[in-house]
Amino acid sequence: MAKQQTNIKIKKGDQFPVTIQRIGINGEGVGYFQKQVVFVPGALPGEEVVVEATNIHPTYAEAKIKRIRKRSPSRVAPPCPLYDQCGGCQLQHLSYEAQLEAKRDIVIQALRRHARRLDVDKLDIRPTIGMADPWHYRNKSQFQVGMKEGKVLAGLYGLNSHRLVDLSECRIQHPQTTRVTNIVKTILQDLRIPIYNERTRTGVVRTIVVRVGFHTGDIQLVLVTATKDIPRKELLIEEIHRRLPEVKSIVQNINGEKTSLIFGNETEVLAGDEYIQETLGDLSFELSARAFFQLNPIQTVKLYDEVKKAAALTGTERLVDAYCGVGTIGLWLARDAKEVRGMDTIPEAIEDAKKNADKHGFTNTHYVVGKAEYWLPKWVNEGWRPDVIIVDPPRVGCDRALLETILRFRPQKVVYVSCNPSSLARDLDALAAQYRVDYIQPVDMFPHTAHVEAVAKLVLEM
């Protein structure tokens, strides 16, 4: 295989001026030097910066700021003292109003890059829906545990490193998640429970996971361990009860694999309830340790209301909820639909979806295990044809077979819920063969990070 040629004339260590044009998909500033793309973390649109090249790639360069010649009026001081070390947030140095504008622009740039069939300048891409208070919004923390100089740490690995940054406070986490984590760290320290060492693969406790119900106040603590046995386990449970009486569910998950995945396959309730409760609008959900649930419940209500608005149901429609998970979106719309049918490849998710539907008294819902590209043709052959399809795929986007199935059976509307602008753009480009993009509504689910979600409404071209 021939070696890829590089057109980059910049060399590592070179210093040069760059004017930043926009925010990139990972939150970095994007500029050009001698017509070559340069990515500069921490730089903002409109800024003139002197940078030093740190990495050279065939079609672009990465660089770090040496000096800011002209500052953006939207640059602010990040309130987090560990912002430049942690890497969990990318945009705390940009005012929140400017973040919302940048996230809309990230969607537009993705469409320009990946959606050749669409005239992006004529699309209705709406202003990003933000939060009134864009702090302390995450209902779940997953902090890695480590040791340094005999002290138990819990936090995230630093930006582009494997150095653990201890987070005793986090501005985007619900305060209860960090409070519980800090007390659990102290308990582990006091009881001298062995902390897992990735390098030597010895020790026990790997990760502290805390989830809080925003509307119920319920708290669940999960200790992810490398071994089933926990030294002084009964004393550990006793101390958690004593120092954290508000924790309703104490769970152990065992993950002895050499992996970056947080959870293993084996889960055991050590004390209290298996589930905690959370509510969205007038719906309530039981959350087990490994159940997926949106991390920002305040914005989730806004996101789901946008899905409802895009679907514009009248009570007569048959609706398919592809990638349905535990059924949250389908149940949000069920009162306005004639029938909701959902599918997911994870059997446990479908069981939860059925339970959630039964608990709320819905009789017009039907959930099955499998892929939409299998079930849709089967249902149509049986005489059941959907009017509206909602897709909420993972970051990689919709399965190609699902897109082909939608184009084949042509429901009147498709509502696409996206967590990745690049895959959204590619999938809209495929669906544009038969569908008109009515509008795209970005929603800020994760303030101060580069993530942006969007709801796109597609209407069949007759």
CSV table of C-alpha atoms in Angstrom, one decimal:
chain,number,residue,atom,x,y,z
A,1,MET,CA,0.0,0.0,0.0
A,2,ALA,CA,1.5,3.4,-1.1
A,3,LYS,CA,2.3,5.8,1.7
A,4,GLN,CA,-0.2,8.6,1.9
A,5,GLN,CA,1.3,11.9,0.7
A,6,THR,CA,1.1,14.9,2.9
A,7,ASN,CA,0.6,18.4,1.6
A,8,ILE,CA,1.3,19.9,5.0
A,9,LYS,CA,4.3,22.3,4.8
A,10,ILE,CA,4.2,23.0,8.6
A,11,LYS,CA,6.7,21.2,10.8
A,12,LYS,CA,6.4,20.2,14.4
A,13,GLY,CA,7.7,23.0,16.6
A,14,ASP,CA,7.0,25.7,14.0
A,15,GLN,CA,5.4,28.9,15.4
A,16,PHE,CA,3.1,31.0,13.2
A,17,PRO,CA,0.0,33.2,13.4
A,18,VAL,CA,-3.5,31.8,12.9
A,19,THR,CA,-6.9,33.6,12.7
A,20,ILE,CA,-9.6,31.3,14.1
A,21,GLN,CA,-12.7,30.9,11.9
A,22,ARG,CA,-15.0,28.5,13.9
A,23,ILE,CA,-15.3,25.9,16.6
A,24,GLY,CA,-14.6,22.3,15.5
A,25,ILE,CA,-16.6,19.3,16.4
A,26,ASN,CA,-14.4,18.5,19.4
A,27,GLY,CA,-14.5,22.1,20.7
A,28,GLU,CA,-11.2,23.2,19.3
A,29,GLY,CA,-10.6,26.4,17.4
A,30,VAL,CA,-10.2,25.9,13.6
A,31,GLY,CA,-8.1,28.2,11.5
A,32,TYR,CA,-5.9,28.2,8.4
A,33,PHE,CA,-2.2,28.9,7.8
A,34,GLN,CA,-1.1,29.1,4.1
A,35,LYS,CA,-4.4,27.4,3.2
A,36,GLN,CA,-3.8,24.5,5.6
A,37,VAL,CA,-6.2,23.5,8.3
A,38,VAL,CA,-4.9,24.0,11.9
A,39,PHE,CA,-6.8,22.8,15.0
A,40,VAL,CA,-6.0,24.8,18.1
A,41,PRO,CA,-7.6,23.7,21.5
A,42,GLY,CA,-8.7,26.7,23.6
A,43,ALA,CA,-8.8,29.2,20.7
A,44,LEU,CA,-12.1,30.9,19.8
A,45,PRO,CA,-13.6,32.2,16.6
A,46,GLY,CA,-12.4,35.7,15.6
A,47,GLU,CA,-9.2,35.4,17.7
A,48,GLU,CA,-5.8,36.0,16.2
A,49,VAL,CA,-3.3,33.7,18.0
A,50,VAL,CA,0.3,32.7,17.7
A,51,VAL,CA,0.6,28.9,17.9
A,52,GLU,CA,3.2,26.2,18.0
A,53,ALA,CA,2.6,23.0,15.9
A,54,THR,CA,2.4,19.9,18.1
A,55,ASN,CA,1.2,17.2,15.7
A,56,ILE,CA,1.4,17.0,11.9
A,57,HIS,CA,-1.1,14.9,10.0
A,58,PRO,CA,-1.5,14.3,6.2
A,59,THR,CA,-4.2,16.9,5.7
A,60,TYR,CA,-4.1,19.1,8.9
A,61,ALA,CA,-2.0,20.2,11.8
A,62,GLU,CA,-2.6,20.5,15.6
A,63,ALA,CA,-1.2,23.3,17.5
A,64,LYS,CA,-1.2,24.9,21.0
A,65,ILE,CA,-1.6,28.6,21.8
A,66,LYS,CA,1.6,30.5,22.6
A,67,ARG,CA,0.0,34.0,22.6
A,68,ILE,CA,-3.3,35.6,21.9
A,69,ARG,CA,-2.9,38.7,19.8
A,70,LYS,CA,-6.6,39.5,19.6
A,71,ARG,CA,-9.1,38.1,22.1
A,72,SER,CA,-12.7,37.2,21.4
A,73,PRO,CA,-15.2,39.3,23.2
A,74,SER,CA,-16.9,36.0,24.1
A,75,ARG,CA,-13.9,34.7,26.0
A,76,VAL,CA,-14.6,34.3,29.7
A,77,ALA,CA,-12.6,32.9,32.7
A,78,PRO,CA,-13.5,29.3,33.2
A,79,PRO,CA,-14.9,28.9,36.8
A,80,CYS,CA,-13.4,25.4,37.2
A,81,PRO,CA,-9.9,25.4,38.7
A,82,LEU,CA,-9.1,22.1,37.0
A,83,TYR,CA,-10.6,23.0,33.6
A,84,ASP,CA,-7.3,22.9,31.7
A,85,GLN,CA,-6.3,19.6,33.3
A,86,CYS,CA,-9.4,17.5,33.3
A,87,GLY,CA,-10.7,17.4,29.7
A,88,GLY,CA,-14.3,16.7,30.7
A,89,CYS,CA,-15.4,20.1,29.4
A,90,GLN,CA,-14.1,21.8,26.3
A,91,LEU,CA,-16.0,25.2,26.2
A,92,GLN,CA,-16.0,26.7,29.7
A,93,HIS,CA,-13.8,29.6,28.3
A,94,LEU,CA,-16.6,30.6,25.9
A,95,SER,CA,-19.6,32.5,27.1
A,96,TYR,CA,-22.8,30.4,27.2
A,97,GLU,CA,-24.6,32.5,24.6
A,98,ALA,CA,-21.7,32.0,22.2
A,99,GLN,CA,-21.6,28.3,23.0
A,100,LEU,CA,-25.2,28.0,21.8
A,101,GLU,CA,-24.3,29.8,18.6
A,102,ALA,CA,-21.2,27.6,18.1
A,103,LYS,CA,-23.2,24.4,18.5
A,104,ARG,CA,-25.7,25.5,15.8
A,105,ASP,CA,-22.6,26.2,13.6
A,106,ILE,CA,-21.2,22.8,14.3
A,107,VAL,CA,-24.4,21.3,12.9
A,108,ILE,CA,-24.2,23.5,9.8
A,109,GLN,CA,-20.5,22.6,9.2
A,110,ALA,CA,-21.3,18.9,9.5
A,111,LEU,CA,-24.1,19.3,6.9
A,112,ARG,CA,-21.8,21.2,4.5
A,113,ARG,CA,-19.2,18.4,4.8
A,114,HIS,CA,-21.4,15.3,4.6
A,115,ALA,CA,-24.8,16.2,3.1
A,116,ARG,CA,-24.2,16.8,-0.6
A,117,ARG,CA,-27.9,16.5,-1.6
A,118,LEU,CA,-29.0,19.3,0.7
A,119,ASP,CA,-28.8,23.0,0.0
A,120,VAL,CA,-27.6,23.9,3.5
A,121,ASP,CA,-28.1,27.7,3.0
A,122,LYS,CA,-31.8,27.1,2.5
A,123,LEU,CA,-32.4,24.8,5.4
A,124,ASP,CA,-34.3,26.0,8.5
A,125,ILE,CA,-31.7,25.4,11.2
A,126,ARG,CA,-33.0,26.9,14.4
A,127,PRO,CA,-31.2,28.6,17.3
A,128,THR,CA,-29.9,26.1,19.8
A,129,ILE,CA,-32.2,25.5,22.8
A,130,GLY,CA,-30.1,26.1,25.9
A,131,MET,CA,-30.5,26.0,29.7
A,132,ALA,CA,-31.5,28.8,32.0
A,133,ASP,CA,-28.8,27.5,34.5
A,134,PRO,CA,-26.2,25.6,32.5
A,135,TRP,CA,-24.4,24.1,35.6
A,136,HIS,CA,-24.7,21.0,37.8
A,137,TYR,CA,-26.9,19.3,35.2
A,138,ARG,CA,-25.5,15.8,35.1
A,139,ASN,CA,-27.4,13.2,37.1
A,140,LYS,CA,-24.7,10.6,37.0
A,141,SER,CA,-20.9,10.5,37.7
A,142,GLN,CA,-18.5,7.7,36.8
A,143,PHE,CA,-15.2,8.5,38.4
A,144,GLN,CA,-12.1,6.2,38.1
A,145,VAL,CA,-10.4,5.4,41.4
A,146,GLY,CA,-6.6,5.4,41.9
A,147,MET,CA,-3.9,6.0,44.6
A,148,LYS,CA,-1.3,8.7,44.8
A,149,GLU,CA,1.2,8.9,47.6
A,150,GLY,CA,-1.1,6.8,49.8
A,151,LYS,CA,-4.2,8.8,49.1
A,152,VAL,CA,-7.4,7.5,47.4
A,153,LEU,CA,-8.3,9.6,44.3
A,154,ALA,CA,-11.4,9.6,42.2
A,155,GLY,CA,-11.9,11.5,39.0
A,156,LEU,CA,-11.2,11.5,35.2
A,157,TYR,CA,-8.1,10.9,33.2
A,158,GLY,CA,-6.5,14.1,32.1
A,159,LEU,CA,-6.7,15.5,28.6
A,160,ASN,CA,-4.6,13.3,26.2
A,161,SER,CA,-3.1,11.4,29.1
A,162,HIS,CA,-3.5,8.5,31.5
A,163,ARG,CA,-3.0,10.7,34.6
A,164,LEU,CA,-5.9,10.6,37.0
A,165,VAL,CA,-7.2,14.1,37.9
A,166,ASP,CA,-8.8,14.0,41.3
A,167,LEU,CA,-12.2,15.8,41.2
A,168,SER,CA,-13.5,16.7,44.6
A,169,GLU,CA,-15.8,19.2,42.9
A,170,CYS,CA,-17.3,19.3,39.4
A,171,ARG,CA,-19.3,22.3,38.1
A,172,ILE,CA,-21.4,20.2,35.7
A,173,GLN,CA,-22.3,17.4,38.1
A,174,HIS,CA,-25.3,17.4,40.4
A,175,PRO,CA,-23.7,18.4,43.8
A,176,GLN,CA,-24.9,15.1,45.4
A,177,THR,CA,-22.9,13.0,43.0
A,178,THR,CA,-19.6,14.6,43.9
A,179,ARG,CA,-20.5,14.7,47.6
A,180,VAL,CA,-21.3,11.0,47.7
A,181,THR,CA,-18.1,10.2,45.8
A,182,ASN,CA,-16.0,12.2,48.2
A,183,ILE,CA,-17.4,10.5,51.2
A,184,VAL,CA,-17.0,7.0,49.6
A,185,LYS,CA,-13.3,7.9,48.9
A,186,THR,CA,-12.8,8.7,52.6
A,187,ILE,CA,-14.5,5.4,53.6
A,188,LEU,CA,-12.3,3.4,51.2
A,189,GLN,CA,-9.2,5.2,52.6
A,190,ASP,CA,-10.3,4.6,56.3
A,191,LEU,CA,-11.0,0.9,55.8
A,192,ARG,CA,-7.9,0.5,53.6
A,193,ILE,CA,-9.8,-1.3,50.9
A,194,PRO,CA,-7.4,-2.1,48.1
A,195,ILE,CA,-7.7,0.2,45.1
A,196,TYR,CA,-7.3,-1.3,41.6
A,197,ASN,CA,-4.0,-0.6,39.8
A,198,GLU,CA,-4.4,-0.8,36.0
A,199,ARG,CA,-0.7,-1.3,35.4
A,200,THR,CA,-0.2,-4.3,37.8
A,201,ARG,CA,-3.8,-5.4,37.6
A,202,THR,CA,-4.0,-5.8,41.3
A,203,GLY,CA,-6.4,-4.4,43.9
A,204,VAL,CA,-10.2,-4.3,44.0
A,205,VAL,CA,-12.1,-1.0,43.6
A,206,ARG,CA,-12.0,0.5,40.0
A,207,THR,CA,-14.8,3.0,39.7
A,208,ILE,CA,-17.3,4.9,41.8
A,209,VAL,CA,-20.6,5.5,40.0
A,210,VAL,CA,-23.2,7.7,41.6
A,211,ARG,CA,-26.7,8.5,40.1
A,212,VAL,CA,-29.2,10.9,41.6
A,213,GLY,CA,-32.9,11.3,40.7
A,214,PHE,CA,-33.3,15.0,40.1
A,215,HIS,CA,-37.0,15.0,40.9
A,216,THR,CA,-37.1,12.2,43.5
A,217,GLY,CA,-33.8,12.8,45.4
A,218,ASP,CA,-33.1,9.0,45.2
A,219,ILE,CA,-29.4,8.2,45.2
A,220,GLN,CA,-27.7,5.0,43.9
A,221,LEU,CA,-24.1,4.1,44.5
A,222,VAL,CA,-22.3,1.5,42.3
A,223,LEU,CA,-18.8,0.2,43.2
A,224,VAL,CA,-17.2,-1.3,40.2
A,225,THR,CA,-14.7,-3.9,41.3
A,226,ALA,CA,-12.1,-6.1,39.7
A,227,THR,CA,-13.0,-9.0,41.9
A,228,LYS,CA,-16.1,-10.4,43.4
A,229,ASP,CA,-14.7,-10.4,46.9
A,230,ILE,CA,-14.4,-7.1,48.7
A,231,PRO,CA,-12.3,-7.1,51.9
A,232,ARG,CA,-14.3,-5.9,54.9
A,233,LYS,CA,-17.4,-5.7,52.8
A,234,GLU,CA,-19.9,-5.8,55.7
A,235,LEU,CA,-18.0,-3.0,57.4
A,236,LEU,CA,-17.9,-1.0,54.1
A,237,ILE,CA,-21.7,-1.3,53.7
A,238,GLU,CA,-22.2,-0.4,57.4
A,239,GLU,CA,-20.0,2.8,57.0
A,240,ILE,CA,-21.9,3.8,53.8
A,241,HIS,CA,-25.2,3.5,55.7
A,242,ARG,CA,-23.8,5.5,58.6
A,243,ARG,CA,-22.2,8.3,56.7
A,244,LEU,CA,-24.6,8.4,53.7
A,245,PRO,CA,-28.1,7.4,55.0
A,246,GLU,CA,-29.6,9.1,52.0
A,247,VAL,CA,-28.2,6.4,49.6
A,248,LYS,CA,-31.1,4.1,48.7
A,249,SER,CA,-29.3,1.6,46.6
A,250,ILE,CA,-25.8,0.1,47.1
A,251,VAL,CA,-24.7,-2.1,44.2
A,252,GLN,CA,-21.5,-3.9,43.2
A,253,ASN,CA,-20.6,-4.5,39.6
A,254,ILE,CA,-17.7,-6.9,38.8
A,255,ASN,CA,-15.4,-6.1,35.9
A,256,GLY,CA,-12.1,-8.0,35.9
A,257,GLU,CA,-11.4,-7.4,32.2
A,258,LYS,CA,-8.6,-5.3,30.8
A,259,THR,CA,-10.9,-2.8,29.1
A,260,SER,CA,-11.9,0.8,28.9
A,261,LEU,CA,-15.6,-0.2,29.5
A,262,ILE,CA,-16.9,0.8,32.9
A,263,PHE,CA,-19.3,-2.1,33.6
A,264,GLY,CA,-18.8,-5.8,33.6
A,265,ASN,CA,-21.7,-8.3,33.1
A,266,GLU,CA,-22.2,-9.3,36.7
A,267,THR,CA,-24.1,-7.0,39.1
A,268,GLU,CA,-25.2,-7.6,42.7
A,269,VAL,CA,-27.3,-5.5,45.0
A,270,LEU,CA,-25.3,-5.2,48.3
A,271,ALA,CA,-27.9,-3.2,50.3
A,272,GLY,CA,-31.2,-1.3,49.7
A,273,ASP,CA,-33.2,-1.3,46.6
A,274,GLU,CA,-32.3,-2.6,43.1
A,275,TYR,CA,-33.7,0.5,41.5
A,276,ILE,CA,-34.0,4.2,42.1
A,277,GLN,CA,-36.9,6.3,40.8
A,278,GLU,CA,-36.8,9.2,38.4
A,279,THR,CA,-39.5,11.2,36.7
A,280,LEU,CA,-39.7,13.0,33.4
A,281,GLY,CA,-42.8,15.2,33.1
A,282,ASP,CA,-45.6,12.9,34.3
A,283,LEU,CA,-43.8,9.7,33.5
A,284,SER,CA,-41.7,7.8,36.2
A,285,PHE,CA,-38.9,5.3,35.5
A,286,GLU,CA,-37.1,2.7,37.6
A,287,LEU,CA,-33.4,2.9,37.0
A,288,SER,CA,-31.2,-0.1,37.7
A,289,ALA,CA,-27.4,0.2,38.0
A,290,ARG,CA,-26.8,-0.4,34.2
A,291,ALA,CA,-29.9,1.1,32.8
A,292,PHE,CA,-29.4,3.9,30.2
A,293,PHE,CA,-31.1,7.2,31.1
A,294,GLN,CA,-30.5,10.6,29.7
A,295,LEU,CA,-27.8,12.4,31.8
A,296,ASN,CA,-29.5,15.8,31.7
A,297,PRO,CA,-33.1,15.4,32.8
A,298,ILE,CA,-33.9,19.1,32.6
A,299,GLN,CA,-33.0,19.3,28.9
A,300,THR,CA,-34.4,15.8,28.2
A,301,VAL,CA,-37.9,17.2,28.7
A,302,LYS,CA,-37.2,20.0,26.2
A,303,LEU,CA,-35.6,17.4,23.8
A,304,TYR,CA,-38.6,15.1,24.0
A,305,ASP,CA,-41.1,18.0,23.6
A,306,GLU,CA,-39.3,18.9,20.4
A,307,VAL,CA,-39.7,15.3,19.2
A,308,LYS,CA,-43.4,15.6,20.0
A,309,LYS,CA,-43.7,18.9,18.2
A,310,ALA,CA,-41.9,17.4,15.1
A,311,ALA,CA,-44.1,14.3,15.1
A,312,ALA,CA,-47.3,16.5,15.3
A,313,LEU,CA,-49.5,13.5,16.1
A,314,THR,CA,-53.3,13.8,15.9
A,315,GLY,CA,-54.2,10.5,17.6
A,316,THR,CA,-54.7,8.5,14.4
A,317,GLU,CA,-51.0,7.7,13.6
A,318,ARG,CA,-49.1,4.5,13.8
A,319,LEU,CA,-45.7,5.3,15.2
A,320,VAL,CA,-42.4,3.3,15.2
A,321,ASP,CA,-39.8,4.0,17.9
A,322,ALA,CA,-36.6,2.6,16.5
A,323,TYR,CA,-33.7,2.2,18.9
A,324,CYS,CA,-36.4,2.5,21.6
A,325,GLY,CA,-34.2,1.6,24.6
A,326,VAL,CA,-36.4,1.6,27.7
A,327,GLY,CA,-39.2,3.3,25.8
A,328,THR,CA,-38.8,6.9,27.0
A,329,ILE,CA,-39.5,8.7,23.7
A,330,GLY,CA,-42.3,6.4,22.6
A,331,LEU,CA,-44.1,6.7,25.9
A,332,TRP,CA,-43.7,10.5,25.8
A,333,LEU,CA,-45.7,10.4,22.6
A,334,ALA,CA,-48.0,7.5,23.2
A,335,ARG,CA,-51.0,9.5,24.4
A,336,ASP,CA,-51.2,11.3,21.1
A,337,ALA,CA,-50.7,8.2,18.9
A,338,LYS,CA,-53.1,5.4,17.8
A,339,GLU,CA,-50.3,2.8,18.4
A,340,VAL,CA,-46.6,2.9,19.2
A,341,ARG,CA,-44.3,0.0,18.3
A,342,GLY,CA,-40.7,0.0,19.5
A,343,MET,CA,-37.7,-2.3,19.0
A,344,ASP,CA,-34.3,-2.6,20.4
A,345,THR,CA,-31.5,-5.2,20.1
A,346,ILE,CA,-31.0,-5.4,23.9
A,347,PRO,CA,-33.6,-7.8,25.5
A,348,GLU,CA,-33.3,-6.1,29.0
A,349,ALA,CA,-34.2,-2.7,27.5
A,350,ILE,CA,-37.3,-4.2,25.9
A,351,GLU,CA,-38.3,-5.8,29.2
A,352,ASP,CA,-37.9,-2.4,30.8
A,353,ALA,CA,-39.9,-0.7,28.0
A,354,LYS,CA,-42.8,-3.2,28.6
A,355,LYS,CA,-42.7,-2.6,32.3
A,356,ASN,CA,-42.7,1.1,31.9
A,357,ALA,CA,-45.6,1.0,29.5
A,358,ASP,CA,-47.6,-1.3,31.8
A,359,LYS,CA,-46.8,0.9,34.9
A,360,HIS,CA,-48.3,4.0,33.1
A,361,GLY,CA,-51.4,2.1,31.9
A,362,PHE,CA,-50.6,2.3,28.2
A,363,THR,CA,-52.5,-0.3,26.1
A,364,ASN,CA,-51.4,1.1,22.7
A,365,THR,CA,-47.7,0.1,22.9
A,366,HIS,CA,-45.9,-3.0,21.6
A,367,TYR,CA,-42.2,-3.7,22.1
A,368,VAL,CA,-40.1,-6.4,20.5
A,369,VAL,CA,-36.4,-7.4,20.5
A,370,GLY,CA,-34.7,-7.0,17.1
A,371,LYS,CA,-33.9,-4.5,14.4
A,372,ALA,CA,-36.3,-2.2,12.6
A,373,GLU,CA,-35.1,-3.5,9.3
A,374,TYR,CA,-36.4,-7.0,10.3
A,375,TRP,CA,-39.7,-5.9,11.9
A,376,LEU,CA,-40.9,-3.2,9.5
A,377,PRO,CA,-41.1,-5.4,6.4
A,378,LYS,CA,-42.8,-8.1,8.6
A,379,TRP,CA,-45.4,-5.7,9.9
A,380,VAL,CA,-46.1,-4.2,6.5
A,381,ASN,CA,-46.6,-7.7,5.1
A,382,GLU,CA,-49.1,-8.3,7.9
A,383,GLY,CA,-51.0,-5.1,6.9
A,384,TRP,CA,-49.5,-2.7,9.6
A,385,ARG,CA,-47.8,0.3,8.0
A,386,PRO,CA,-46.3,3.1,10.1
A,387,ASP,CA,-47.1,6.8,9.5
A,388,VAL,CA,-44.2,8.2,11.6
A,389,ILE,CA,-40.8,6.7,12.4
A,390,ILE,CA,-38.7,8.1,15.2
A,391,VAL,CA,-35.0,7.2,15.2
A,392,ASP,CA,-32.6,7.9,18.1
A,393,PRO,CA,-29.5,6.1,17.0
A,394,PRO,CA,-26.1,5.8,18.8
A,395,ARG,CA,-23.2,8.2,17.7
A,396,VAL,CA,-22.4,6.1,14.6
A,397,GLY,CA,-25.9,6.9,13.2
A,398,CYS,CA,-28.5,4.7,11.7
A,399,ASP,CA,-27.8,1.3,10.4
A,400,ARG,CA,-27.6,1.5,6.6
A,401,ALA,CA,-30.2,-1.3,6.3
A,402,LEU,CA,-32.6,0.8,8.4
A,403,LEU,CA,-32.2,3.8,6.1
A,404,GLU,CA,-32.9,1.6,3.1
A,405,THR,CA,-36.0,0.2,4.8
A,406,ILE,CA,-37.3,3.7,5.5
A,407,LEU,CA,-36.8,4.6,1.9
A,408,ARG,CA,-38.6,1.4,0.8
A,409,PHE,CA,-41.7,1.8,3.0
A,410,ARG,CA,-41.9,5.6,2.9
A,411,PRO,CA,-43.7,6.7,6.2
A,412,GLN,CA,-45.1,10.2,5.9
A,413,LYS,CA,-42.7,11.6,8.5
A,414,VAL,CA,-39.3,10.7,10.0
A,415,VAL,CA,-38.2,12.4,13.2
A,416,TYR,CA,-34.4,12.0,13.7
A,417,VAL,CA,-33.0,12.5,17.2
A,418,SER,CA,-29.2,12.9,16.8
A,419,CYS,CA,-26.3,13.0,19.3
A,420,ASN,CA,-23.7,13.4,16.5
A,421,PRO,CA,-23.9,16.1,13.8
A,422,SER,CA,-21.6,14.2,11.4
A,423,SER,CA,-23.7,11.0,11.4
A,424,LEU,CA,-26.9,13.1,11.3
A,425,ALA,CA,-25.6,14.9,8.2
A,426,ARG,CA,-24.7,11.6,6.4
A,427,ASP,CA,-28.1,10.0,7.2
A,428,LEU,CA,-30.1,13.1,6.2
A,429,ASP,CA,-28.2,13.0,2.9
A,430,ALA,CA,-29.3,9.4,2.3
A,431,LEU,CA,-32.9,10.1,3.3
A,432,ALA,CA,-33.0,13.3,1.1
A,433,ALA,CA,-33.5,10.9,-1.9
A,434,GLN,CA,-37.2,10.9,-0.9
A,435,TYR,CA,-37.6,13.2,2.1
A,436,ARG,CA,-37.6,17.0,2.5
A,437,VAL,CA,-35.8,18.3,5.7
A,438,ASP,CA,-38.5,20.5,7.2
A,439,TYR,CA,-36.2,21.9,9.9
A,440,ILE,CA,-33.4,21.0,12.3
A,441,GLN,CA,-33.6,22.0,16.0
A,442,PRO,CA,-30.3,21.8,17.9
A,443,VAL,CA,-30.6,21.2,21.7
A,444,ASP,CA,-27.8,21.7,24.2
A,445,MET,CA,-27.9,18.6,26.4
A,446,PHE,CA,-24.3,19.1,27.6
A,447,PRO,CA,-23.4,22.7,28.3
A,448,HIS,CA,-19.6,23.6,28.4
A,449,THR,CA,-18.8,20.5,26.2
A,450,ALA,CA,-18.6,20.3,22.5
A,451,HIS,CA,-21.6,17.9,22.3
A,452,VAL,CA,-24.7,19.0,20.5
A,453,GLU,CA,-28.0,17.0,20.0
A,454,ALA,CA,-30.5,17.9,17.3
A,455,VAL,CA,-34.1,17.0,16.3
A,456,ALA,CA,-34.6,16.9,12.5
A,457,LYS,CA,-38.1,16.7,11.0
A,458,LEU,CA,-38.3,15.0,7.6
A,459,VAL,CA,-41.4,14.9,5.4
A,460,LEU,CA,-42.0,12.6,2.5
A,461,GLU,CA,-41.8,14.3,-0.9
A,462,MET,CA,-45.0,13.2,-2.7
